[in-house]
Coordinates of C-alpha atoms and ligand atoms in Angstrom, one line a residue:
X1 CA 22.6 88.2 -72.1
X2 CA 21.2 90.9 -74.4
X3 CA 23.0 91.1 -77.7
X4 CA 22.5 94.1 -80.0
X5 CA 22.9 93.9 -83.7
X6 CA 22.8 96.6 -86.3
X7 CA 23.5 96.9 -90.1
X8 CA 25.5 100.0 -91.1
X9 CA 26.6 101.7 -94.3
X10 CA 25.3 100.9 -97.8
X11 CA 23.0 97.9 -97.9
X12 CA 23.7 94.8 -100.0
X13 CA 22.3 91.4 -100.6
X14 CA 22.8 88.9 -97.7
X15 CA 22.2 91.2 -94.7
X16 CA 19.0 89.6 -93.8
X17 CA 20.7 86.2 -94.0
X18 CA 23.2 87.5 -91.4
X19 CA 20.4 88.6 -89.1
X20 CA 18.8 85.2 -89.4
X21 CA 22.0 83.4 -88.5
X22 CA 22.8 85.7 -85.6
X23 CA 19.3 85.4 -84.1
X24 CA 19.3 81.6 -84.6
X25 CA 22.7 81.0 -83.0
X26 CA 22.1 83.5 -80.1
X27 CA 18.6 82.4 -79.2
X28 CA 18.8 78.7 -79.9
X29 CA 22.4 78.1 -79.2
X30 CA 22.8 80.3 -76.1
X31 CA 19.3 81.3 -74.9
X32 CA 20.1 85.1 -75.3
X33 CA 17.8 87.9 -76.3
X34 CA 18.7 89.7 -79.5
X35 CA 17.9 93.4 -80.0
X36 CA 17.9 94.7 -83.6
X37 CA 18.8 98.4 -83.8
X38 CA 17.1 100.2 -86.6
X39 CA 18.7 102.5 -89.2
X40 CA 22.2 101.6 -88.1
X41 CA 24.0 103.8 -85.5
X42 CA 21.4 106.5 -86.1
X43 CA 18.8 104.4 -84.3
X44 CA 20.8 104.7 -81.1
X45 CA 20.5 108.5 -81.2
X46 CA 16.7 108.3 -81.1
X47 CA 14.9 108.6 -77.8
X48 CA 13.8 106.0 -77.0
X49 CA 16.4 104.2 -79.2
X50 CA 14.8 102.7 -82.3
X51 CA 15.1 99.0 -81.7
X52 CA 13.1 95.8 -81.5
X53 CA 13.6 92.3 -80.2
X54 CA 14.4 89.8 -82.9
X55 CA 13.0 86.4 -82.1
X56 CA 13.2 83.1 -84.0
X57 CA 10.0 83.9 -85.8
X58 CA 11.8 86.5 -87.9
X59 CA 12.9 83.5 -89.9
X60 CA 9.6 82.7 -91.7
X61 CA 11.4 81.0 -94.5
X62 CA 11.6 84.1 -96.7
X63 CA 14.2 86.2 -94.9
X64 CA 17.3 84.5 -96.2
X65 CA 16.0 85.2 -99.7
X66 CA 15.3 88.9 -99.2
X67 CA 17.7 91.7 -100.3
X68 CA 18.2 94.8 -98.2
X69 CA 18.1 94.8 -94.5
X70 CA 14.9 94.6 -92.4
X71 CA 16.6 96.8 -89.8
X72 CA 17.3 99.6 -92.2
X73 CA 20.7 101.3 -92.5
X74 CA 22.4 104.5 -93.4
X75 CA 25.7 105.4 -94.9
X76 CA 25.7 109.0 -93.6
X77 CA 26.3 110.6 -90.3
X78 CA 29.5 109.8 -88.3
X79 CA 28.3 110.3 -84.7
X80 CA 31.8 111.8 -83.8
X81 CA 31.2 114.5 -86.4
X82 CA 27.5 114.5 -87.1
X83 CA 26.1 116.9 -89.7
X84 CA 23.5 119.1 -88.0
X85 CA 20.7 121.0 -89.8
X86 CA 22.5 124.3 -89.4
X87 CA 25.6 122.9 -91.3
X88 CA 27.7 122.5 -88.2
X89 CA 29.3 119.1 -87.1
X90 CA 28.6 117.9 -83.6
X91 CA 30.1 115.0 -81.6
X92 CA 27.0 112.9 -80.7
X93 CA 29.0 109.8 -79.7
X94 CA 27.8 110.1 -76.0
X95 CA 24.2 109.9 -77.2
X96 CA 24.9 106.7 -79.1
X97 CA 26.7 105.2 -76.1
X98 CA 23.8 106.2 -73.8
X99 CA 21.4 104.6 -76.3
X100 CA 23.3 101.3 -75.9
X101 CA 23.0 101.7 -72.1
X102 CA 19.2 102.4 -72.4
X103 CA 18.8 99.1 -74.3
X104 CA 20.8 97.3 -71.6
X105 CA 23.0 95.7 -74.2
X106 CA 25.8 93.5 -73.0
X107 CA 27.5 93.3 -76.4
X108 CA 27.0 94.5 -80.0
X109 CA 27.5 92.9 -83.4
X110 CA 28.0 95.4 -86.1
X111 CA 27.6 94.5 -89.8
X112 CA 29.4 97.0 -92.0
X113 CA 32.2 98.0 -94.2
X114 CA 35.6 99.3 -93.0
X115 CA 34.2 102.8 -92.4
X116 CA 31.4 101.6 -90.2
X117 CA 33.7 99.3 -88.4
X118 CA 36.1 102.1 -87.6
X119 CA 33.2 104.2 -86.1
X120 CA 31.8 101.3 -84.1
X121 CA 35.3 100.5 -82.8
X122 CA 35.7 104.1 -81.5
X123 CA 32.3 103.9 -79.9
X124 CA 33.1 100.6 -78.2
X125 CA 36.4 101.9 -76.9
X126 CA 34.8 105.1 -75.6
X127 CA 31.7 103.3 -74.2
X128 CA 33.4 100.2 -72.9
X129 CA 31.0 97.7 -74.6
X130 CA 32.1 94.5 -76.3
X131 CA 32.0 94.6 -80.1
X132 CA 32.3 92.0 -82.9
X133 CA 32.0 93.0 -86.5
X134 CA 30.9 91.2 -89.7
X135 CA 32.2 92.6 -93.0
X136 CA 29.7 93.5 -95.7
X137 CA 30.1 95.5 -98.9
X138 CA 29.6 94.9 -102.5
X139 CA 33.0 96.6 -103.0
X140 CA 34.8 93.7 -101.3
X141 CA 37.5 96.1 -100.1
X142 CA 37.6 95.1 -96.4
X143 CA 41.1 94.0 -95.5
X144 CA 41.9 90.6 -94.0
X145 CA 39.0 88.7 -95.5
X146 CA 38.7 87.3 -99.0
X147 CA 35.0 88.1 -99.2
X148 CA 32.5 90.4 -97.6
X149 CA 28.7 89.7 -97.5
X150 CA 27.1 91.1 -100.7
X151 CA 30.1 91.0 -103.0
X152 CA 29.3 87.7 -104.8
X153 CA 25.7 88.8 -105.6
X154 CA 26.9 92.1 -107.0
X155 CA 29.4 90.2 -109.3
X156 CA 26.6 87.9 -110.3
X157 CA 24.3 90.9 -111.2
X158 CA 27.1 92.6 -113.2
X159 CA 27.9 89.3 -115.0
X160 CA 24.2 88.9 -115.9
X161 CA 24.2 92.5 -117.2
X162 CA 27.1 91.5 -119.6
X163 CA 25.1 88.4 -120.6
X164 CA 22.3 90.6 -121.6
X165 CA 24.4 93.3 -123.3
X166 CA 26.4 90.8 -125.5
X167 CA 23.5 89.7 -127.8
X168 CA 22.3 93.3 -128.4
X169 CA 25.9 94.4 -128.9
X170 CA 26.3 91.7 -131.6
X171 CA 23.0 92.4 -133.2
X172 CA 23.8 96.1 -133.7
X173 CA 27.6 95.9 -134.2
X174 CA 28.2 98.1 -131.1
X175 CA 30.6 98.7 -128.3
X176 CA 28.8 98.3 -125.0
X177 CA 30.3 100.0 -122.0
X178 CA 29.1 98.8 -118.6
X179 CA 29.9 100.9 -115.5
X180 CA 29.9 99.0 -112.3
X181 CA 30.3 100.1 -108.6
X182 CA 33.1 99.2 -106.3
X183 CA 34.3 102.5 -104.9
X184 CA 38.1 102.7 -105.1
X185 CA 38.5 98.9 -105.7
X186 CA 38.1 97.1 -109.0
X187 CA 37.0 93.7 -107.7
X188 CA 33.5 93.8 -109.1
X189 CA 34.7 95.0 -112.5
X190 CA 37.5 92.6 -112.8
X191 CA 35.7 89.4 -111.8
X192 CA 32.4 90.2 -113.6
X193 CA 34.4 91.3 -116.6
X194 CA 36.2 88.0 -116.8
X195 CA 33.1 86.0 -116.2
X196 CA 31.0 88.0 -118.7
X197 CA 33.5 87.9 -121.5
X198 CA 34.6 91.5 -121.5
X199 CA 37.3 92.6 -124.0
X200 CA 38.4 95.6 -121.9
X201 CA 38.2 96.1 -118.1
X202 CA 39.3 99.3 -116.6
X203 CA 39.9 99.4 -112.8
X204 CA 41.1 102.2 -110.5
X205 CA 44.3 100.3 -109.6
X206 CA 45.6 100.4 -113.2
X207 CA 46.1 103.6 -115.2
X208 CA 44.6 103.4 -118.7
X209 CA 45.2 105.0 -122.0
X210 CA 42.7 105.4 -124.8
X211 CA 45.3 104.2 -127.4
X212 CA 45.4 100.9 -125.7
X213 CA 41.6 100.5 -125.8
X214 CA 41.4 101.6 -129.4
X215 CA 44.1 99.1 -130.4
X216 CA 42.2 96.3 -128.7
X217 CA 38.9 97.2 -130.5
X218 CA 40.8 97.5 -133.9
X219 CA 42.2 94.0 -133.3
X220 CA 38.8 92.6 -132.5
X221 CA 37.5 94.1 -135.8
X222 CA 40.5 92.6 -137.7
X223 CA 39.6 89.2 -136.3
X224 CA 36.1 89.6 -137.8
X225 CA 34.1 90.3 -134.7
X226 CA 31.5 93.1 -134.9
X227 CA 31.1 94.0 -131.2
X228 CA 33.0 94.6 -128.0
X229 CA 32.2 94.6 -124.3
X230 CA 33.9 97.1 -122.0
X231 CA 33.6 97.1 -118.2
X232 CA 34.5 100.2 -116.3
X233 CA 34.8 100.5 -112.5
X234 CA 33.2 103.7 -111.3
X235 CA 36.3 105.2 -109.7
X236 CA 38.6 105.1 -112.7
X237 CA 39.9 108.6 -113.5
X238 CA 39.7 110.6 -116.6
X239 CA 42.8 111.1 -118.8
X240 CA 43.6 114.3 -116.9
X241 CA 43.3 112.5 -113.6
X242 CA 39.9 113.6 -112.4
X243 CA 37.2 111.5 -110.7
X244 CA 33.7 111.7 -112.2
X245 CA 31.4 112.4 -109.3
X246 CA 27.7 112.9 -108.7
X247 CA 26.3 115.0 -106.0
X248 CA 22.9 115.8 -104.5
X249 CA 22.1 118.7 -102.2
X250 CA 23.3 118.1 -98.6
X251 CA 25.1 114.8 -99.6
X252 CA 28.8 113.9 -100.0
X253 CA 29.9 113.5 -103.6
X254 CA 29.9 109.9 -104.8
X255 CA 31.3 108.2 -107.9
X256 CA 29.1 107.7 -111.0
X257 CA 29.1 108.5 -114.7
X258 CA 32.7 107.8 -115.9
X259 CA 31.3 105.1 -118.2
X260 CA 29.9 107.9 -120.4
X261 CA 33.3 109.6 -120.5
X262 CA 35.0 106.3 -121.6
X263 CA 32.2 105.7 -124.1
X264 CA 32.9 109.1 -125.7
X265 CA 36.6 108.4 -125.9
X266 CA 36.0 105.0 -127.5
X267 CA 33.6 106.5 -130.1
X268 CA 36.1 109.2 -131.0
X269 CA 39.0 106.8 -131.2
X270 CA 37.3 104.0 -133.1
X271 CA 34.3 105.5 -134.9
X272 CA 32.3 102.7 -133.4
X273 CA 28.7 103.1 -132.3
X274 CA 28.8 103.0 -128.5
X275 CA 26.2 102.6 -125.8
X276 CA 26.7 103.0 -122.1
X277 CA 24.9 101.3 -119.2
X278 CA 25.5 102.5 -115.6
X279 CA 24.4 99.5 -113.5
X280 CA 24.2 101.4 -110.2
X281 CA 22.2 100.2 -107.2
X282 CA 20.9 97.2 -109.1
X283 CA 24.1 95.6 -107.8
X284 CA 23.1 96.1 -104.2
X285 CA 19.5 94.8 -104.3
X286 CA 17.9 91.6 -105.2
X287 CA 18.0 88.0 -103.9
X288 CA 21.4 87.0 -102.4
X289 CA 23.1 84.2 -104.3
X290 CA 24.0 80.9 -102.6
X291 CA 27.6 82.0 -101.8
X292 CA 26.4 85.2 -100.1
X293 CA 23.9 83.2 -98.1
X294 CA 26.6 80.8 -97.0
X295 CA 29.0 83.5 -96.1
X296 CA 26.3 85.4 -94.2
X297 CA 25.4 82.2 -92.2
X298 CA 29.0 81.4 -91.4
X299 CA 29.8 84.9 -90.3
X300 CA 26.7 85.2 -88.2
X301 CA 27.3 82.0 -86.3
X302 CA 31.0 82.7 -85.8
X303 CA 30.3 86.2 -84.6
X304 CA 27.9 85.0 -81.9
X305 CA 30.4 82.3 -80.9
X306 CA 33.0 85.0 -80.4
X307 CA 30.7 87.0 -78.2
X308 CA 30.0 83.8 -76.2
X309 CA 33.7 83.3 -75.8
X310 CA 34.2 86.9 -74.6
X311 CA 36.4 87.6 -77.6
X312 CA 35.7 91.2 -78.5
X313 CA 37.2 93.8 -80.8
X314 CA 37.3 91.2 -83.6
X315 CA 36.0 91.0 -87.1
X316 CA 35.0 87.7 -88.6
X317 CA 36.4 86.8 -92.1
X318 CA 36.9 84.1 -94.7
X319 CA 40.3 83.0 -95.8
X320 CA 41.4 79.9 -97.6
X321 CA 38.1 78.0 -96.9
X322 CA 38.3 78.8 -93.2
X323 CA 36.3 81.1 -91.1
X324 CA 38.7 83.3 -89.2
X325 CA 38.6 86.3 -86.9
X326 CA 41.1 89.2 -86.8
X327 CA 41.5 92.4 -84.7
X328 CA 39.2 95.1 -86.0
X329 CA 42.1 97.5 -85.8
X330 CA 43.8 95.5 -88.6
X331 CA 41.1 96.3 -91.2
X332 CA 40.7 100.0 -90.5
X333 CA 42.2 102.5 -93.0
X334 CA 43.6 99.6 -95.1
X335 CA 41.2 99.0 -98.0
X336 CA 41.9 95.8 -99.9
X337 CA 42.5 96.8 -103.5
X338 CA 43.0 94.4 -106.4
X339 CA 46.3 92.6 -106.2
X340 CA 48.1 93.5 -109.4
X341 CA 50.3 90.4 -109.2
X342 CA 47.5 88.1 -108.1
X343 CA 45.8 85.3 -110.0
X344 CA 42.7 87.3 -111.1
X345 CA 44.8 89.9 -112.9
X346 CA 47.0 87.2 -114.3
X347 CA 44.0 85.4 -115.6
X348 CA 42.6 88.5 -117.3
X349 CA 45.9 89.2 -119.0
X350 CA 46.2 85.6 -120.0
X351 CA 42.8 85.8 -121.7
X352 CA 44.0 88.8 -123.7
X353 CA 41.6 91.2 -121.9
X354 CA 42.8 94.8 -122.2
X355 CA 43.3 96.3 -118.7
X356 CA 44.1 99.6 -120.2
X357 CA 47.8 99.5 -119.9
X358 CA 49.2 97.2 -122.5
Ligands
F6P401 O1 30.1 101.0 -100.9 C1 29.0 100.5 -101.6 C2 28.6 101.4 -102.7 O2 27.5 100.8 -103.4 C3 29.7 101.8 -103.6 O3 30.0 100.8 -104.6 C4 29.1 103.1 -104.3 O4 30.2 103.9 -104.7 C5 28.4 103.7 -103.1 O5 28.1 102.7 -102.2 C6 27.1 104.3 -103.5 O6 26.6 105.0 -102.4 P1 25.1 105.5 -102.2 O7 24.2 104.4 -101.8 O8 25.1 106.6 -101.2 O9 24.7 106.1 -103.6

């Protein structure tokens, strides 16, 4: 058996721990060869395909501690509509499938978010190869699983940022705004905000008003506190319903910068001195925390076991302290947003945190 593995989409902490688990289980548990494909699906378009055998010696004791992915990845370039140098889009899916044949792969494990999983599934259906996927994304928006690899570390990083912002906020009597990632889901903002003692948390799932934030900051002042912490998810919209986006030449627009907009509104509304921190890719890098290493290990082992059992077109997941697997089709085009009636939102409201709408 030759098992291929690739990491796809934006990187996050814990991907190397997944690789370690997959290689260990496949080589030691089943005696297979594992082939690591480089730069995600893109590596399968290269000729020869960019790939290398991954043996047990990749685990030299440091790999589970390393951020990023030793295989490399990309979050650009759907092979079914691949952007060419002349600006056109070309279907290069046959080249990818041919790349899998050239590597003589019997099955593929793809580590990615829901977008990558959708592409990999289309490729597996077209190319007739067995596919198992492992969810990873700091955004934690993959359906059917409570956690994806990388999320917990991102929450930890955002919480630590609040731990560092609080003393300087208090020293200078300031309002500190922290903008965190998460794409269209507010999971990082909400959980880090609760853990880090935020007074206001704005998430894309809940429309906000500046009056509500001003009222909360006035109340904090009335209680005799001289600072406030505000956490803002990158995808919240401006008061007139616009997304704040960043763009670079040749790249799709991405979220970023709405924290400054909110900071200006707070300064206008309260007269407070406001400072804004955009946390950015710091949430993606660094050493994976213990929970991400555990999830990575559990997902890696289970994914290999699914391949061994011939159970394909399935994504591994974590639900109610169990490792599960579900049809990949169930997680596509169904991002898991914050449950507004769920325990985390209830907890935030119970703590008196302003979510922008009360
Ligand atoms: O999906 C992960 C993520 O980090 C999002 O939270 C963020 O919006 C986006 O990727 C950033 O993408 P890029 O790495 O292309 O800047």
